[in-house]
mmCIF file with all atom_site columns, N, CA and C in Angstrom:
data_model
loop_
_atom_site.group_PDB
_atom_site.id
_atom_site.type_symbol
_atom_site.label_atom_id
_atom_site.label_alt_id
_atom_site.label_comp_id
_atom_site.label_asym_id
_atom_site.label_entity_id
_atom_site.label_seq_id
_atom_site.pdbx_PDB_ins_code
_atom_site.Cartn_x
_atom_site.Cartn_y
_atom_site.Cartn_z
_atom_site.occupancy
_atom_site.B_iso_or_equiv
_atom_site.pdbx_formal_charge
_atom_site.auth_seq_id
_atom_site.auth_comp_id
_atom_site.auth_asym_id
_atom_site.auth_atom_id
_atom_site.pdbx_PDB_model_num
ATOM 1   N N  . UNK A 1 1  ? 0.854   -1.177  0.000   1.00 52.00 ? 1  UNK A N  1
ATOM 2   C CA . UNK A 1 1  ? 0.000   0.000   0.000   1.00 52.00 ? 1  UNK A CA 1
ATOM 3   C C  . UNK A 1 1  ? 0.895   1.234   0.000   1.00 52.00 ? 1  UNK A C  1
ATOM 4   N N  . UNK A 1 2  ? 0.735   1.834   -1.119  1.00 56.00 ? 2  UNK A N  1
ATOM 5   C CA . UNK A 1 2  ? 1.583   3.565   -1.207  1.00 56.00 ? 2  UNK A CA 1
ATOM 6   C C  . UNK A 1 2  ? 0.796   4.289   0.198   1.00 56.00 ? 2  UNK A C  1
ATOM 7   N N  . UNK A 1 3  ? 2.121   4.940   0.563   1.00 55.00 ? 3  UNK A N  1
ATOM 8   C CA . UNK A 1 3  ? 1.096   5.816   1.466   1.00 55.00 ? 3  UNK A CA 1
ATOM 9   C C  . UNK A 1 3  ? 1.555   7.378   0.872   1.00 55.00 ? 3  UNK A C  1
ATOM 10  N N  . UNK A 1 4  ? 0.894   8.281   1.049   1.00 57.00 ? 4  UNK A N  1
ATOM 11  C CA . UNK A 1 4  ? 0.944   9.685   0.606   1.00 57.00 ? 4  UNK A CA 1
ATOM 12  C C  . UNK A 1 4  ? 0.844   10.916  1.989   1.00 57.00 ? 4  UNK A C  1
ATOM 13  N N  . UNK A 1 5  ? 1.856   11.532  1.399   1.00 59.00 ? 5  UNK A N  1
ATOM 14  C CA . UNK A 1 5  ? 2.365   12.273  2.949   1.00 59.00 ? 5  UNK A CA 1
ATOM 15  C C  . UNK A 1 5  ? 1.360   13.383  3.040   1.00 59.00 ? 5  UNK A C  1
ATOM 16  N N  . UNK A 1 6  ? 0.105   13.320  1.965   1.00 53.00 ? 6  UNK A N  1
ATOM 17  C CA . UNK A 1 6  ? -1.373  14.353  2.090   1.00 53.00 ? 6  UNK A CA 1
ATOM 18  C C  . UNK A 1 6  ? -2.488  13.812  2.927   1.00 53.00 ? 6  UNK A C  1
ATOM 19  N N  . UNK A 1 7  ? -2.007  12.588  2.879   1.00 59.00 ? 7  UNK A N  1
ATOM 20  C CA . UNK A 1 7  ? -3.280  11.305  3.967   1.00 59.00 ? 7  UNK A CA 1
ATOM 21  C C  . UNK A 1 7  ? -2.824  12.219  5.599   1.00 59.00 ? 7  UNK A C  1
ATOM 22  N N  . UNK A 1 8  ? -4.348  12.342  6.016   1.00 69.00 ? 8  UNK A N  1
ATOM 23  C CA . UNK A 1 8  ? -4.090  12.220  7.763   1.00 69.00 ? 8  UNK A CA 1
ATOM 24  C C  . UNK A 1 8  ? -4.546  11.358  7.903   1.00 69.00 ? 8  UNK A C  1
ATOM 25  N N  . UNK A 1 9  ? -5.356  10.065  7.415   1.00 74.00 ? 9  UNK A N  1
ATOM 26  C CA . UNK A 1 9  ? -5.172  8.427   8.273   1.00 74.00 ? 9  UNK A CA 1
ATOM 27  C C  . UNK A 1 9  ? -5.039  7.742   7.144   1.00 74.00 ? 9  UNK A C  1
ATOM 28  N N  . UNK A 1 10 ? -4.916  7.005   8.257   1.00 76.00 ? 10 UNK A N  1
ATOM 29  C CA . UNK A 1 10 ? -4.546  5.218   7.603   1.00 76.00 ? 10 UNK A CA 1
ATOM 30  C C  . UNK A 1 10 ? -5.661  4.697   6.437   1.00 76.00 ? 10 UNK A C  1
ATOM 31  N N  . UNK A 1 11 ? -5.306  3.930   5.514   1.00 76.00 ? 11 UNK A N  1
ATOM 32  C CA . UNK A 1 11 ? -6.535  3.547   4.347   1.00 76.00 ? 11 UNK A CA 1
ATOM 33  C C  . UNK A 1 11 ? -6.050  1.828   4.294   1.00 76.00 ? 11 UNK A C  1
ATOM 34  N N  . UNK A 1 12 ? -6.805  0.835   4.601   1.00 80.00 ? 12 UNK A N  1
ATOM 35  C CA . UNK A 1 12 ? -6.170  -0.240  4.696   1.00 80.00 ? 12 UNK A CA 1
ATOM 36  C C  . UNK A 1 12 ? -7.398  -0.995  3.485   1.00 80.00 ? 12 UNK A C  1
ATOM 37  N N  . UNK A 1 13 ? -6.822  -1.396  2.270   1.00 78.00 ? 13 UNK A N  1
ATOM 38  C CA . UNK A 1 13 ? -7.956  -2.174  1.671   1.00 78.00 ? 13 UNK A CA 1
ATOM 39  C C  . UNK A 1 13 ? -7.930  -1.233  0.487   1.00 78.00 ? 13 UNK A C  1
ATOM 40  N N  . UNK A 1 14 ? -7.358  -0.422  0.255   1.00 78.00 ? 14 UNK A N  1
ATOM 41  C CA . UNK A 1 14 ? -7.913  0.453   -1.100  1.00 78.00 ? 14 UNK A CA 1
ATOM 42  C C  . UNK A 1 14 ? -6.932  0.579   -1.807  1.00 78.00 ? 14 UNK A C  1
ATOM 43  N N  . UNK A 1 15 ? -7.138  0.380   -3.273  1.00 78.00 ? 15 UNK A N  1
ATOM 44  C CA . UNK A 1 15 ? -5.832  0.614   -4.167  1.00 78.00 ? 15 UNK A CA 1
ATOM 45  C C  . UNK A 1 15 ? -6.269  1.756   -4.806  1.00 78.00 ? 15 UNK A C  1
ATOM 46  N N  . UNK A 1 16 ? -5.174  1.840   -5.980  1.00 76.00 ? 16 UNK A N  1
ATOM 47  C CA . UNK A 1 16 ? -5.058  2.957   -6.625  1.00 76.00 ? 16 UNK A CA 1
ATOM 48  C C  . UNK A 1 16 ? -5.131  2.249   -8.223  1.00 76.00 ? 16 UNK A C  1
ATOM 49  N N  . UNK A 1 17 ? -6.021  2.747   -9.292  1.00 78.00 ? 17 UNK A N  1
ATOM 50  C CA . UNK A 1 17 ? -5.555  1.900   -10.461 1.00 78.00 ? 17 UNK A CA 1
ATOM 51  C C  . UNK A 1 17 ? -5.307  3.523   -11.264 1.00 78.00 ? 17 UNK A C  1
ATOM 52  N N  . UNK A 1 18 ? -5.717  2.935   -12.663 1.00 81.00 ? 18 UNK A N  1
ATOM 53  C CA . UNK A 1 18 ? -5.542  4.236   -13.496 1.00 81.00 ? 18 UNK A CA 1
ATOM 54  C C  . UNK A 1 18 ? -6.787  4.942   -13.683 1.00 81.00 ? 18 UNK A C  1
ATOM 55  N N  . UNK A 1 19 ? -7.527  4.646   -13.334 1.00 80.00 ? 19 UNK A N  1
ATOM 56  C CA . UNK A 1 19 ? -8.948  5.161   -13.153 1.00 80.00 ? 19 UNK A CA 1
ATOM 57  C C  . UNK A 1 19 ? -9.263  5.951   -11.832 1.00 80.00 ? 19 UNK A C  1
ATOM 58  N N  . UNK A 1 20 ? -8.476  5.854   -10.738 1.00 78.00 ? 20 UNK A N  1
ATOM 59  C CA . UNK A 1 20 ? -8.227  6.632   -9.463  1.00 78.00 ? 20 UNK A CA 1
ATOM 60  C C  . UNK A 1 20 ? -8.303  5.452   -8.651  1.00 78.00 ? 20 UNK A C  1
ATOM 61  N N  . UNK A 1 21 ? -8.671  6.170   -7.408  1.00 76.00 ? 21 UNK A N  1
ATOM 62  C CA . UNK A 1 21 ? -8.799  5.487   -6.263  1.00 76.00 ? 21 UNK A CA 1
ATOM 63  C C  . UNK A 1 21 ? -10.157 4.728   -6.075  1.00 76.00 ? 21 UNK A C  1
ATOM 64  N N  . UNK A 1 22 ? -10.167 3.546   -5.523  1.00 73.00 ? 22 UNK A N  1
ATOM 65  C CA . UNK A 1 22 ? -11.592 2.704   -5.333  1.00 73.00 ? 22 UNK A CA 1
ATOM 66  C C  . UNK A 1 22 ? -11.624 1.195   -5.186  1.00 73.00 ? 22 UNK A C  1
ATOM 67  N N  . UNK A 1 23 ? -10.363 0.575   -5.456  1.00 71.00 ? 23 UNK A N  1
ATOM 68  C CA . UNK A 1 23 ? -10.165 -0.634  -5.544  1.00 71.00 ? 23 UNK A CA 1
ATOM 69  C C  . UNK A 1 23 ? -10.360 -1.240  -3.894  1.00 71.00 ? 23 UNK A C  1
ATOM 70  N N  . UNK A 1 24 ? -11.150 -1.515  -3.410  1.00 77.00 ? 24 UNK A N  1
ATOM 71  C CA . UNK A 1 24 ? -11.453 -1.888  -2.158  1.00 77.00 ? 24 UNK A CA 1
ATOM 72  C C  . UNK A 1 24 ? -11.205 -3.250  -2.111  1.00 77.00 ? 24 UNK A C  1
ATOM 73  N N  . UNK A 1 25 ? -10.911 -3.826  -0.727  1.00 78.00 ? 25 UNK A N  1
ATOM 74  C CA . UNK A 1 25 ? -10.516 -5.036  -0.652  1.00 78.00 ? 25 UNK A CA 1
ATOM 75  C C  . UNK A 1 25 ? -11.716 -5.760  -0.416  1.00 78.00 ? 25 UNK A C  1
ATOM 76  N N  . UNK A 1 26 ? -11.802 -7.270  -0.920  1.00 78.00 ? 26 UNK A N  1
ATOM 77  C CA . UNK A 1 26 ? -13.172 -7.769  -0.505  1.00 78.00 ? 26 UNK A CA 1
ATOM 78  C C  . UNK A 1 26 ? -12.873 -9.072  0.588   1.00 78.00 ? 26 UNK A C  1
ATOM 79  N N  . UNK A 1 27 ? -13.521 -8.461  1.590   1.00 80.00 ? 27 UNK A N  1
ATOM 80  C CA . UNK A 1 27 ? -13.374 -9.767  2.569   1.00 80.00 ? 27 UNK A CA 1
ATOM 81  C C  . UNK A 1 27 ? -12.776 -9.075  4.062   1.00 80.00 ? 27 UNK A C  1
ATOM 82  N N  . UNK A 1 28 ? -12.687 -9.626  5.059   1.00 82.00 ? 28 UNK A N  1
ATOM 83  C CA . UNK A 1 28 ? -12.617 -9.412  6.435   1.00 82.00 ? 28 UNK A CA 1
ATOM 84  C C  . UNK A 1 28 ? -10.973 -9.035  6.609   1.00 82.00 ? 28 UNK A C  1
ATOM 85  N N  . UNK A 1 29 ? -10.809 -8.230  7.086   1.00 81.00 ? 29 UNK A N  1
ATOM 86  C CA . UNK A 1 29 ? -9.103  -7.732  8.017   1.00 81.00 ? 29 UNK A CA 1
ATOM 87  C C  . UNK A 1 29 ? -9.050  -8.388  9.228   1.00 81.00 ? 29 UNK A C  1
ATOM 88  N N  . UNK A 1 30 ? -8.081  -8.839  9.494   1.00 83.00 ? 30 UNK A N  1
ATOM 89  C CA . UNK A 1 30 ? -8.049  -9.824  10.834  1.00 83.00 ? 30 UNK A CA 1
ATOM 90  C C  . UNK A 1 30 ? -7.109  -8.961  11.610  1.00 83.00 ? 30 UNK A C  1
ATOM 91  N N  . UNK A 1 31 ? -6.013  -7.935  11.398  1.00 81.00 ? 31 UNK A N  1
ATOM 92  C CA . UNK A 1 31 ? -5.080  -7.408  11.879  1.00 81.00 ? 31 UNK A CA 1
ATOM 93  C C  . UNK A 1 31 ? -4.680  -6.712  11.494  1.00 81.00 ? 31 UNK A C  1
ATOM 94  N N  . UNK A 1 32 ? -4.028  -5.551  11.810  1.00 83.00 ? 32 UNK A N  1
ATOM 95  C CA . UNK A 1 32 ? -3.332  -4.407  11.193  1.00 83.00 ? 32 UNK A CA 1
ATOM 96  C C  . UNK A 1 32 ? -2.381  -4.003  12.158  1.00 83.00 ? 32 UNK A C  1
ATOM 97  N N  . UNK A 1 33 ? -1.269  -3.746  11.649  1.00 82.00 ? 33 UNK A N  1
ATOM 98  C CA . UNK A 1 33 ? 0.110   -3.081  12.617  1.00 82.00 ? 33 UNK A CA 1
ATOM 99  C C  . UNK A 1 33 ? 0.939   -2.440  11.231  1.00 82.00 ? 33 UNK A C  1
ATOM 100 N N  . UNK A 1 34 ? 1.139   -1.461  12.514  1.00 84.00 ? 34 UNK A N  1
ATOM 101 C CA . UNK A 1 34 ? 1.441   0.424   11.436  1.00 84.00 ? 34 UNK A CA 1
ATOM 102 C C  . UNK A 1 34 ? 2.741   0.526   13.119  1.00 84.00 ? 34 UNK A C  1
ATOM 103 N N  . UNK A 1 35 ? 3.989   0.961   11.721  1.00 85.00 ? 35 UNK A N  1
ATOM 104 C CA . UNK A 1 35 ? 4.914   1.126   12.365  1.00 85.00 ? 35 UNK A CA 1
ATOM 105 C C  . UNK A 1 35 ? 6.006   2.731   12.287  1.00 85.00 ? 35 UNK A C  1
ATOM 106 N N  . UNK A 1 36 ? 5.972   3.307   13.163  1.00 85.00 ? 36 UNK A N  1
ATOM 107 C CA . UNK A 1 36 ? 6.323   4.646   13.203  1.00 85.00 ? 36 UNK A CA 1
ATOM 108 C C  . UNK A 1 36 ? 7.919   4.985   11.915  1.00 85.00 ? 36 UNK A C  1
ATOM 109 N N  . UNK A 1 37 ? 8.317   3.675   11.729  1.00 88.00 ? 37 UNK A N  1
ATOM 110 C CA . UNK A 1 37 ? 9.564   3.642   10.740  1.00 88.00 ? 37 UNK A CA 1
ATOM 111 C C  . UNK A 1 37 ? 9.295   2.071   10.282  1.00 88.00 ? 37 UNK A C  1
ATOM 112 N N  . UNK A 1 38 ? 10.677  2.088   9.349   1.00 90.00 ? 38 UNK A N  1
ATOM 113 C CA . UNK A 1 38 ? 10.898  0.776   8.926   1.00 90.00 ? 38 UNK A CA 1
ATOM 114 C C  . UNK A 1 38 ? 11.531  -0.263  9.768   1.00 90.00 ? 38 UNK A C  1
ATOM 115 N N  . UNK A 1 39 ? 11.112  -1.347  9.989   1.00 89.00 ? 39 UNK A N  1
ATOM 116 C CA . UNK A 1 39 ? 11.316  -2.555  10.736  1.00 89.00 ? 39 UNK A CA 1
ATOM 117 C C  . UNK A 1 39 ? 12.764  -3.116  10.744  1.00 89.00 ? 39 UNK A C  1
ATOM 118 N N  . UNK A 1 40 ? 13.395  -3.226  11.361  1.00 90.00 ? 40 UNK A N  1
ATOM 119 C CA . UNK A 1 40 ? 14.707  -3.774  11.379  1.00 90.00 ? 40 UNK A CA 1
ATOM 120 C C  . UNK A 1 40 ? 14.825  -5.356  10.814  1.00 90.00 ? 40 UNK A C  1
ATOM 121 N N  . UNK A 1 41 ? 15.589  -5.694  10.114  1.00 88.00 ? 41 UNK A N  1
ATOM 122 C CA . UNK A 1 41 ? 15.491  -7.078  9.559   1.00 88.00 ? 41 UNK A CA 1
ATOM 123 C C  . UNK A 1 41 ? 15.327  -7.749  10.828  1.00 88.00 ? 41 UNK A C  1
ATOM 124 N N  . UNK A 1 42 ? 15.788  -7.563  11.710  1.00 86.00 ? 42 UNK A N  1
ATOM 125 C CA . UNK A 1 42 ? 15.964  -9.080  13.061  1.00 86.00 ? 42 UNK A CA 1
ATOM 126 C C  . UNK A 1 42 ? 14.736  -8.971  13.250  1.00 86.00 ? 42 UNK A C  1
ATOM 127 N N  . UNK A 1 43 ? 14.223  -7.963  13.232  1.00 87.00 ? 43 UNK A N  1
ATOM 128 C CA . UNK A 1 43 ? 12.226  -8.245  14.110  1.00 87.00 ? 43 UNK A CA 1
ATOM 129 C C  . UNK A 1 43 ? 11.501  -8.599  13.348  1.00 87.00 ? 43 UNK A C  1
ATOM 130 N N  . UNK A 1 44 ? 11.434  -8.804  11.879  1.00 87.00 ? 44 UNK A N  1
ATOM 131 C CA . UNK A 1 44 ? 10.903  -9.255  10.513  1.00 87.00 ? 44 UNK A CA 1
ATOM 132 C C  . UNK A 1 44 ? 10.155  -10.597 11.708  1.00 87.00 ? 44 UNK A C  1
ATOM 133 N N  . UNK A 1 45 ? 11.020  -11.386 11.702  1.00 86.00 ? 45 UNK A N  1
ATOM 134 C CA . UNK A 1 45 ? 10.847  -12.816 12.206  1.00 86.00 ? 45 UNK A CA 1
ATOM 135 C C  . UNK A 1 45 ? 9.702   -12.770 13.618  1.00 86.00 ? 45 UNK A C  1
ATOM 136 N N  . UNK A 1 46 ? 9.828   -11.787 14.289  1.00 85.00 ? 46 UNK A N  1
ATOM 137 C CA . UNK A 1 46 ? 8.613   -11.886 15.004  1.00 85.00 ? 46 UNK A CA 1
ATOM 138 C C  . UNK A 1 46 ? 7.515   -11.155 14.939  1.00 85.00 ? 46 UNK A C  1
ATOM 139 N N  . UNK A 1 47 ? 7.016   -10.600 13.822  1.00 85.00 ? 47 UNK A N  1
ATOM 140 C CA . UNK A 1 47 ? 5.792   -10.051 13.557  1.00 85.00 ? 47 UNK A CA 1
ATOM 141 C C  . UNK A 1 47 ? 4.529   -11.460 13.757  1.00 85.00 ? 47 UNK A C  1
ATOM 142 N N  . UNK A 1 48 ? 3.624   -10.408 14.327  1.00 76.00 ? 48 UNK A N  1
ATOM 143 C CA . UNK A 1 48 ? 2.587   -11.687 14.637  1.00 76.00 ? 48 UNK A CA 1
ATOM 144 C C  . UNK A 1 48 ? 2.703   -12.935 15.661  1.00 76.00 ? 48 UNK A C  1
ATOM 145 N N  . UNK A 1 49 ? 3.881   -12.762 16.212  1.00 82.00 ? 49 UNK A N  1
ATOM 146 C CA . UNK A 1 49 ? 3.907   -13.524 17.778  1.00 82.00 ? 49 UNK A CA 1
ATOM 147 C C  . UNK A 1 49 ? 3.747   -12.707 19.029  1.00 82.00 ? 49 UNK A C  1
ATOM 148 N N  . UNK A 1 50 ? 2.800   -11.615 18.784  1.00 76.00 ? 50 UNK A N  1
ATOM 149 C CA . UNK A 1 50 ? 2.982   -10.864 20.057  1.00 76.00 ? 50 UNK A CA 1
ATOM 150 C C  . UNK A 1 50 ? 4.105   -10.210 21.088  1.00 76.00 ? 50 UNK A C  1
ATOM 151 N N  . UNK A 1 51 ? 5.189   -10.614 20.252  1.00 74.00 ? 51 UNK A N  1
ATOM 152 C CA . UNK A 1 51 ? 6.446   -9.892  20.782  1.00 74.00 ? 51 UNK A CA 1
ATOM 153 C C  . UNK A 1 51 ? 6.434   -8.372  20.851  1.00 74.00 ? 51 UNK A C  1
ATOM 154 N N  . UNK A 1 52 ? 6.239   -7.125  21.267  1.00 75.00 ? 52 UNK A N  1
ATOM 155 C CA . UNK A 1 52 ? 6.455   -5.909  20.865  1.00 75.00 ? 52 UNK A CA 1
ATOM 156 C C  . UNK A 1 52 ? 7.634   -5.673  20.467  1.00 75.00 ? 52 UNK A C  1
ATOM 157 N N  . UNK A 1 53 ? 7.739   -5.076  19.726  1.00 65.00 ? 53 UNK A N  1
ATOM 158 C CA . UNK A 1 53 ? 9.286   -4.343  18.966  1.00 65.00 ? 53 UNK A CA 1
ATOM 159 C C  . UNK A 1 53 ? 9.516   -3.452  19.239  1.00 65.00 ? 53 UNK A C  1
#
């Protein structure tokens, strides 16, 4: 998901085609984690075990 530094929130499920914006995702989100920077390779490995990083 592109994010755009004009967004004030989060858009989880929506693409972008050449026709604009609208491509919505179909079906249920089970989880979402949004991270203030990029993830360090070593913590890659524990995403989704409840470890905090």
């Amino acid at each position: 998901m592109a994010m755009r530094k004009y967004r004030k929130y989060l858009q989880v499920g929506r693409g972008h085609t050449a026709a604009g914006w609208g491509e919505y995702l179909h079906g249920a989100v089970d989880e979402v984690q949004t991270f203030a920077g990029a993830v360090a390779d070593r913590d890659i490995a524990f995403l989704g075990t409840g470890v905090d990083l």
